Coordinates of C-alpha atoms and ligand atoms in Angstrom, one line a residue:
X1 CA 11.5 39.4 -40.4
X2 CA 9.2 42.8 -40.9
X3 CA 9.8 45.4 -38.4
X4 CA 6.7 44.0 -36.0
X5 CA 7.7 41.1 -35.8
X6 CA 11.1 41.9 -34.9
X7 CA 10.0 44.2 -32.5
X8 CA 7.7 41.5 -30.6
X9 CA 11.1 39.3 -29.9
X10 CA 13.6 42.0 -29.2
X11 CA 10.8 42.7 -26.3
X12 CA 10.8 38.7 -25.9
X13 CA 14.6 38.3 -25.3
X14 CA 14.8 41.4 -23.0
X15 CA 12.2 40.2 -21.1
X16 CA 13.0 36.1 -21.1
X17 CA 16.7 37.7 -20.1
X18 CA 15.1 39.6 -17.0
X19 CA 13.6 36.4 -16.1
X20 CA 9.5 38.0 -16.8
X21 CA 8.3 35.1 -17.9
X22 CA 9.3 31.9 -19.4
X23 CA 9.1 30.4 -22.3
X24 CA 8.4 33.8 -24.1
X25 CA 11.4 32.6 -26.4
X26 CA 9.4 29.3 -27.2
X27 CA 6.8 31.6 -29.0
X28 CA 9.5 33.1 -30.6
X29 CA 10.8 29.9 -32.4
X30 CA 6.5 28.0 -32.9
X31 CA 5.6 31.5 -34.6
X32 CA 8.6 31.3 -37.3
X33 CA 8.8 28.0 -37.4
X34 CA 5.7 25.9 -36.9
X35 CA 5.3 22.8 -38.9
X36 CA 2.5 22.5 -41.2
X37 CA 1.1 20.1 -39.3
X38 CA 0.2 22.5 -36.7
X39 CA 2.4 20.6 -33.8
X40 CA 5.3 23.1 -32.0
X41 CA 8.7 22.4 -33.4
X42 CA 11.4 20.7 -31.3
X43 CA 14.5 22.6 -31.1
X44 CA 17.8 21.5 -30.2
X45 CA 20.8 23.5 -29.6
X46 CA 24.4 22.8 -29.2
X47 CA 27.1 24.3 -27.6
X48 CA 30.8 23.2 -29.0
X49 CA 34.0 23.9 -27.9
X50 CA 35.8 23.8 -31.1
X51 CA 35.7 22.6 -34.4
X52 CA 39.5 22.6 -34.4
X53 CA 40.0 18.5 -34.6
X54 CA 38.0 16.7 -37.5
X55 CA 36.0 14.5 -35.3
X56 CA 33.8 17.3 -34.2
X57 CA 33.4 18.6 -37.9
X58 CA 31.8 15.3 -38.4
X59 CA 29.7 15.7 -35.2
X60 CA 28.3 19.2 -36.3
X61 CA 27.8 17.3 -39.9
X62 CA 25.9 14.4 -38.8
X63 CA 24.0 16.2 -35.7
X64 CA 22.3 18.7 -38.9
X65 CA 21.4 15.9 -41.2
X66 CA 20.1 13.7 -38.5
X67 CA 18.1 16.7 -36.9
X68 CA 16.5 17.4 -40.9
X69 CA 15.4 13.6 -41.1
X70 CA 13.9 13.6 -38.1
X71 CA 12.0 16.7 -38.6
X72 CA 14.0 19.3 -36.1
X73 CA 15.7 22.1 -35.8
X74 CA 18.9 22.2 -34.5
X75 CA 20.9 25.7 -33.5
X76 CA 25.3 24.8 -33.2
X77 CA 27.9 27.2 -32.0
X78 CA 31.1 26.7 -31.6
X79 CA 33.3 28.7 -29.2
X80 CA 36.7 28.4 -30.8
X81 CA 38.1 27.1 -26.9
X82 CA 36.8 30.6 -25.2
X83 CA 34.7 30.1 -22.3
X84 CA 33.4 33.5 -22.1
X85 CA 31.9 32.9 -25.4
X86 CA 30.9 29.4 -25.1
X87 CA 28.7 31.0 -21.7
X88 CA 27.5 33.5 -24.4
X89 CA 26.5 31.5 -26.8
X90 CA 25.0 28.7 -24.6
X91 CA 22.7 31.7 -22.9
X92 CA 22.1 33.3 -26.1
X93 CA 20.1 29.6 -27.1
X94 CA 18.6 29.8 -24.2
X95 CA 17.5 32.6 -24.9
X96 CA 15.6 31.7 -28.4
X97 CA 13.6 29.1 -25.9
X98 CA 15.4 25.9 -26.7
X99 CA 13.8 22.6 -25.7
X100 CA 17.1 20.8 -24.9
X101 CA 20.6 22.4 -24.7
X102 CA 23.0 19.8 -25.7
X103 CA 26.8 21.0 -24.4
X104 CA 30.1 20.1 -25.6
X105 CA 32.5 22.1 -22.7
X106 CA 35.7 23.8 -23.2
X107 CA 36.3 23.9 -19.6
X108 CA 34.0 21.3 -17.3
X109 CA 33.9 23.3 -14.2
X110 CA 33.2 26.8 -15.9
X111 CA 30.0 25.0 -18.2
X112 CA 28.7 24.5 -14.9
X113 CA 27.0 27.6 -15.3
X114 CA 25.6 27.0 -18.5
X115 CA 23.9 23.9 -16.6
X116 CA 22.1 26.7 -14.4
X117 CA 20.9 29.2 -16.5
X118 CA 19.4 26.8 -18.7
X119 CA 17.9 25.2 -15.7
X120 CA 16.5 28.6 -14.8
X121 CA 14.4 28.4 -17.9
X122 CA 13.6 25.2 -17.9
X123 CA 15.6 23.2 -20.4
X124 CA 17.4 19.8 -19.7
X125 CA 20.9 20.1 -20.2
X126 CA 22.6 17.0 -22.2
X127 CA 26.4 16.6 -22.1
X128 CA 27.6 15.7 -25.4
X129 CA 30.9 13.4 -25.4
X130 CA 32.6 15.5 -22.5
X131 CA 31.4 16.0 -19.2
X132 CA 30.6 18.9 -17.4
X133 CA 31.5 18.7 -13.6
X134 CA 29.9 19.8 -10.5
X135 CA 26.4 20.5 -12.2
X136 CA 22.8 18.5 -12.2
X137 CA 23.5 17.0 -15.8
X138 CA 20.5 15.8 -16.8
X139 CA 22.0 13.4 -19.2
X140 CA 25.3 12.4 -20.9
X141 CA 25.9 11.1 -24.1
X142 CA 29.4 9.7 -24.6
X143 CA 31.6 6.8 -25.0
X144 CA 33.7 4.6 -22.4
X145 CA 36.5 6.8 -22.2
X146 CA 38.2 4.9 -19.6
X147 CA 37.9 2.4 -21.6
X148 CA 39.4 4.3 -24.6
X149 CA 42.7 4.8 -22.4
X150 CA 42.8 1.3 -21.5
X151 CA 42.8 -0.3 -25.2
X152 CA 45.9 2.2 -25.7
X153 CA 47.6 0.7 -22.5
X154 CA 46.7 -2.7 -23.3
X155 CA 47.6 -2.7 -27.0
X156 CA 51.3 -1.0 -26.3
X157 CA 52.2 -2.9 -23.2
X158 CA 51.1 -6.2 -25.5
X159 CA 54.0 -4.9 -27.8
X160 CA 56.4 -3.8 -25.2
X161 CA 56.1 -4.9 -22.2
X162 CA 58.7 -3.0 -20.7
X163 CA 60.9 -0.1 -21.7
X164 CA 60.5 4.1 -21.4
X165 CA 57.3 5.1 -21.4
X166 CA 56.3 8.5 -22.1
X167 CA 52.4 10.0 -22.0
X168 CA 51.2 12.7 -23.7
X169 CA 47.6 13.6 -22.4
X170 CA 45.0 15.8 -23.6
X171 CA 43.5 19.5 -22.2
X172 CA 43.2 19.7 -18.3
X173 CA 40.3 21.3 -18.7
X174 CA 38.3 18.7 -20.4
X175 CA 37.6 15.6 -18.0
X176 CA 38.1 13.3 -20.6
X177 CA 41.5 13.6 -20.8
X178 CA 41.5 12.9 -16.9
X179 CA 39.5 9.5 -17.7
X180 CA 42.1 8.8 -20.6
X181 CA 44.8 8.8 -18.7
X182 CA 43.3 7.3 -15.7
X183 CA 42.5 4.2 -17.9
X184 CA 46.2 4.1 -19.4
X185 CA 47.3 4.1 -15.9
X186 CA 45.2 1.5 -14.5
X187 CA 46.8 -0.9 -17.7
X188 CA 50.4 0.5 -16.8
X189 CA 50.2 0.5 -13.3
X190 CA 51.3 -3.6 -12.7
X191 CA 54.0 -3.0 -15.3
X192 CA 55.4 0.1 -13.3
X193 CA 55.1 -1.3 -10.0
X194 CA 57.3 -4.4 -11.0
X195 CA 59.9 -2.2 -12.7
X196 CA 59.5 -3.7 -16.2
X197 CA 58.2 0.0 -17.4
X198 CA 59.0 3.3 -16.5
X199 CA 56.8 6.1 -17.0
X200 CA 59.9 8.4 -17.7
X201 CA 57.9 11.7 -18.6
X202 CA 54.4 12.7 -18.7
X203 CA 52.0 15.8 -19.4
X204 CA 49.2 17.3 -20.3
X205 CA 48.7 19.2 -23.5
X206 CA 47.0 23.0 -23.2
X207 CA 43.8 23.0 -25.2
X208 CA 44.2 19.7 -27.1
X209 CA 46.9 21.2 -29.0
X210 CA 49.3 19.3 -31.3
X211 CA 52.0 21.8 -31.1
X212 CA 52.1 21.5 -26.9
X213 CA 52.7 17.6 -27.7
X214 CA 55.3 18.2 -29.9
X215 CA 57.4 20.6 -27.3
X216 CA 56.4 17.8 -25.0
X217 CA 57.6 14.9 -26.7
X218 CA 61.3 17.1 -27.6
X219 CA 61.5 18.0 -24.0
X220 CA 61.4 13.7 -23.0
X221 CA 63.8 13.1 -25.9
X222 CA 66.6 15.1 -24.6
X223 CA 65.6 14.6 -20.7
X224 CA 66.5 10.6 -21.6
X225 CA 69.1 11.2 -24.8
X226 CA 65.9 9.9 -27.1
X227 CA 65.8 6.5 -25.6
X228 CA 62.2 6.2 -25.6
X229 CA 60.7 2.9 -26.2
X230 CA 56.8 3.6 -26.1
X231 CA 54.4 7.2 -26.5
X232 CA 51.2 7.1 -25.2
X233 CA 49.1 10.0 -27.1
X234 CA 45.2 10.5 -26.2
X235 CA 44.6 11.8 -29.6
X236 CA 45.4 12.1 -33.1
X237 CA 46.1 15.6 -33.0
X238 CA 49.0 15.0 -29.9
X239 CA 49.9 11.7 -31.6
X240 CA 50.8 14.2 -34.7
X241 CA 52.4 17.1 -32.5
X242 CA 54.6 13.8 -30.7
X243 CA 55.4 12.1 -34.3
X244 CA 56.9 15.5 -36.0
X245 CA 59.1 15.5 -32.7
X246 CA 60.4 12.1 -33.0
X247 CA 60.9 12.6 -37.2
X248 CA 63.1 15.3 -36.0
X249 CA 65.4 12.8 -34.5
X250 CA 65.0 10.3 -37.0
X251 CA 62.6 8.2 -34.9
X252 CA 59.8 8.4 -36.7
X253 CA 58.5 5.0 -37.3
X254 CA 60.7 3.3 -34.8
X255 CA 58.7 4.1 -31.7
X256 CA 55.2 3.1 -31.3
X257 CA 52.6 6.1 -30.9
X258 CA 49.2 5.7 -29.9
X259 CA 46.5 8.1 -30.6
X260 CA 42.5 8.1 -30.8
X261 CA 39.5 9.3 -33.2
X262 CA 40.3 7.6 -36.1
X263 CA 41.5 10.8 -38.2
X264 CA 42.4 10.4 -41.7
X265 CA 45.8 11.8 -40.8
X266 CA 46.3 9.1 -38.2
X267 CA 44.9 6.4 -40.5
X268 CA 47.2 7.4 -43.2
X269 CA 50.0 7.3 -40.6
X270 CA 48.7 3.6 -39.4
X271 CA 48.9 2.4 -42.8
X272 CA 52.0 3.9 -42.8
X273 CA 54.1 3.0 -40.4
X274 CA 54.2 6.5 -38.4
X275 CA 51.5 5.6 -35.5
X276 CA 50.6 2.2 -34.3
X277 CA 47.3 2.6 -33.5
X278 CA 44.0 4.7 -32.7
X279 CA 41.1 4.0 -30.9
X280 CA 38.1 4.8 -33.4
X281 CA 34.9 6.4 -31.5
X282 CA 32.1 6.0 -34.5
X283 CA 31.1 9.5 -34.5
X284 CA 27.7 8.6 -36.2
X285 CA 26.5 6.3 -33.1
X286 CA 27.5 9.1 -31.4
X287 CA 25.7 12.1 -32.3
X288 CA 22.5 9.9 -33.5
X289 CA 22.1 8.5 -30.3
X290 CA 22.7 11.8 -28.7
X291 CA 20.3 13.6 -30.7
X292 CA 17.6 10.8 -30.7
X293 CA 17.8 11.0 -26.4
X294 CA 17.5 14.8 -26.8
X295 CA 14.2 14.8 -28.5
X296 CA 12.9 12.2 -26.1
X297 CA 13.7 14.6 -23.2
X298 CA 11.9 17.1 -25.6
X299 CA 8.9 15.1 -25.7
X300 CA 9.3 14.0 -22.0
X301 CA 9.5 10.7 -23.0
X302 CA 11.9 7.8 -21.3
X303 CA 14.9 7.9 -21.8
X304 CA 17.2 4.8 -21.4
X305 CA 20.6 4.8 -20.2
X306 CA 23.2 2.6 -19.8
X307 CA 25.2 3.6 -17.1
X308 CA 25.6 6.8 -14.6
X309 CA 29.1 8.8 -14.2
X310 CA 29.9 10.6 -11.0
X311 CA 30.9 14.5 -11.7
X312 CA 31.1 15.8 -8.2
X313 CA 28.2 16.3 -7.7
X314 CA 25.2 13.2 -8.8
X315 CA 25.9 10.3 -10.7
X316 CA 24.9 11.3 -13.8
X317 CA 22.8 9.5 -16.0
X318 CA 24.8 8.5 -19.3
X319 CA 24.5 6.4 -22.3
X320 CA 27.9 5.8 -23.0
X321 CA 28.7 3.5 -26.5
X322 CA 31.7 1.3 -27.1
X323 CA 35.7 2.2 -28.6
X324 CA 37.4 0.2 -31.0
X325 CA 40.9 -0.1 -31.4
X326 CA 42.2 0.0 -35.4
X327 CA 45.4 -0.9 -36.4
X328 CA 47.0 -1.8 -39.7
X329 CA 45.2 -5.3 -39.6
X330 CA 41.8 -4.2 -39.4
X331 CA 41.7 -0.9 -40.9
X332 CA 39.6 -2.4 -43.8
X333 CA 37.2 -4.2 -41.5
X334 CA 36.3 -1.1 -39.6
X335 CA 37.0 2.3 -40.8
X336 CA 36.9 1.7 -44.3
X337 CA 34.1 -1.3 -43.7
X338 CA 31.8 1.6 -42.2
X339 CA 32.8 4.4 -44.8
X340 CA 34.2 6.1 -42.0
X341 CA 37.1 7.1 -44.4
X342 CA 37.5 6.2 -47.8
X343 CA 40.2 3.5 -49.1
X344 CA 41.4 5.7 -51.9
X345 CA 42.4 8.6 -49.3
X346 CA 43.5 6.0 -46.5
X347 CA 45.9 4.1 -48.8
X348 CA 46.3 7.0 -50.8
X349 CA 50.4 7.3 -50.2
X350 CA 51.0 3.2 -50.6
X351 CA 51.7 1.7 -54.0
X352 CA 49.3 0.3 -55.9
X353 CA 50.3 -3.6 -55.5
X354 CA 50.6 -3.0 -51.9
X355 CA 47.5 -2.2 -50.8
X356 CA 44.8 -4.1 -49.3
X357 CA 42.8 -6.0 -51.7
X358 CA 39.3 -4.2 -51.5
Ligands
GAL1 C1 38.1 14.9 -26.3 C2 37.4 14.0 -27.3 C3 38.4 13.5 -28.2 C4 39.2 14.6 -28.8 C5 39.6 15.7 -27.9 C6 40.1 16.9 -28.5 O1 37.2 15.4 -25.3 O2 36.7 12.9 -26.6 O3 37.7 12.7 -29.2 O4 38.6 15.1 -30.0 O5 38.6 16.0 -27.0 O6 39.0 17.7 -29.1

């Protein structure tokens, strides 16, 4: 950028962030970056939380090489779980004059905010697999996660329907884990209330983090001298936090674990013998669909939904897509089937002669 130039949007950002005049960011972005064919480029920008689990590497991955074949920019932060800095970045894209600001929350009460200063410029606000509460969401982009919680009640309580239960959830802060568990409960419940399962410990995990679930899942072995019969993880990363616990006490492999996003790790672990299942959320449909709405609410075209989610304060409009549950049996028809993961790395600790035939 020569020193005018730079000059011209220095002045643009201090006076978009005084509120002076809109768009003055917009410019910014045609004037750099204006297509050949004259027509102003769509830009797309994406506040994450993390990057920490693998599922949201391949979100980043696939979001940038769907936004280059369809011909838009896209701008991705991630906050690394800091809401401060999640607000900063979010405001710094709204800054550059964004058309849509797509939002992955750490926390979904404090991305609330984000919602209004991008609203205060203008831009529609999409949130991207989690929620944000309390806030005019324009539109959210997700999958069934009640659902996801109920194909882990369903699949354990098929293989034991009674015994010690123990669930591991994910970060408090992130609604999803509230709609995870709420569908594992909803499956449980009957069981619970006609004393064939007891729920004999359960918490959340800080942050999504694996080593929370492991103090979590030692702290239920010795409150019931390890006679645990079932653990219900939200995700992979708890599911591996709760397995290392159980290994510790030689259980590893003996008591079914759930888990969810279809991880290598966790696949490994399912073909295995470590974890029973996951529930696999194609990331792809995901962050295709998500981007594909965005650009419509660019263009101010429709936009179609599915379904709307209450968040305290509208029902939301969402287009939420389906979970699958994969378990050693259909591992080849769906993860390896869609290239999600490749056989050689799924099977990659099983002999030879025992693996699928491909
Ligand atoms: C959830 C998400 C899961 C999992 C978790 C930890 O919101 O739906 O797929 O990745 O966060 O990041």
């Amino acid at each position: 950028m020569n020193m005018k130039k730079r000059i011209i949007s220095l002045v643009c950002i201090a006076a978009l962030s005084l509120g002076l005049f809109a768009g003055c960011g917009k410019k910014q972005e045609a004037t750099t970056e204006a297509p050949a064919d004259g027509k102003k480029e769509i830009v797309i920008g994406f506040s994450m939380d993390t990057l920490k689990e693998e599922r949201w590497q391949k979100d980043r991955d696939i979001l940038m090489a769907r936004a280059q074949e369809k011909g838009v920019k896209i701008l991705i932060q991630a906050a690394n779980g800091d809401d401060n800095k999640q607000i900063a970045q979010a405001e710094n894209m709204i800054s550059q004059g964004v058309d849509v600001l797509m939002v992955a929350p750490h926390n979904a009460e404090v991305a609330a905010t984000i919602v209004e200063s991008a609203h205060a410029e203008g831009i529609p606000v999409l949130s991207y697999d989690r929620l944000i509460k309390n806030a005019d969401v324009d539109l959210y982009v997700s999958f069934d996660n009640e659902k996801v919680g109920n194909l882990q009640g369903e699949y354990v309580t098929k293989m034991n329907p009674k015994g010690n239960y123990v669930y591991i959830g994910g970060a408090p802060t992130d609604n999803n884990a509230h709609l995870f568990k709420k569908g594992a409960m909803d499956v449980l419940k009957p069981f619970i209330d006609n004393g064939d399962i007891n729920l004999v410990y359960e918490q959340m995990s800080k942050d999504w983090q694996p080593s929370e679930a492991q103090k979590h899942m030692e702290n239920a072995l010795t409150a019931n001298k390890n006679k645990v019969d079932v653990v219900i993880c939200a995700n992979d990363g708890t599911a591996g936090g709760a397995i290392s616990a159980l290994a510790e006490q030689q259980l590893s492999g003996k008591v079914p674990v759930t888990g969810q996003d279809a991880e290598l790790a966790a696949c490994q672990r399912i073909v295995e013998g470590q974890q029973v299942m996951t529930v696999y959320k194609p990331i792809p449909k995901l962050a295709e669909t998500a981007l594909d709405l965005a650009i419509k609410m660019a263009k101010k075209e429709e936009v179609k939904t599915n379904s709307t989610v209450a968040n305290g304060k509208i029902d939301v409009l969402s287009y939420l897509l389906e979970p699958v549950v994969v378990d050693k049996d259909n591992m080849m028809d769906t993860i390896i089937k869609d290239g999600y993961h490749p056989f050689e790395e799924v099977y990659k600790n099983i002999p030879e002669d025992e693996r699928p035939a491909k």
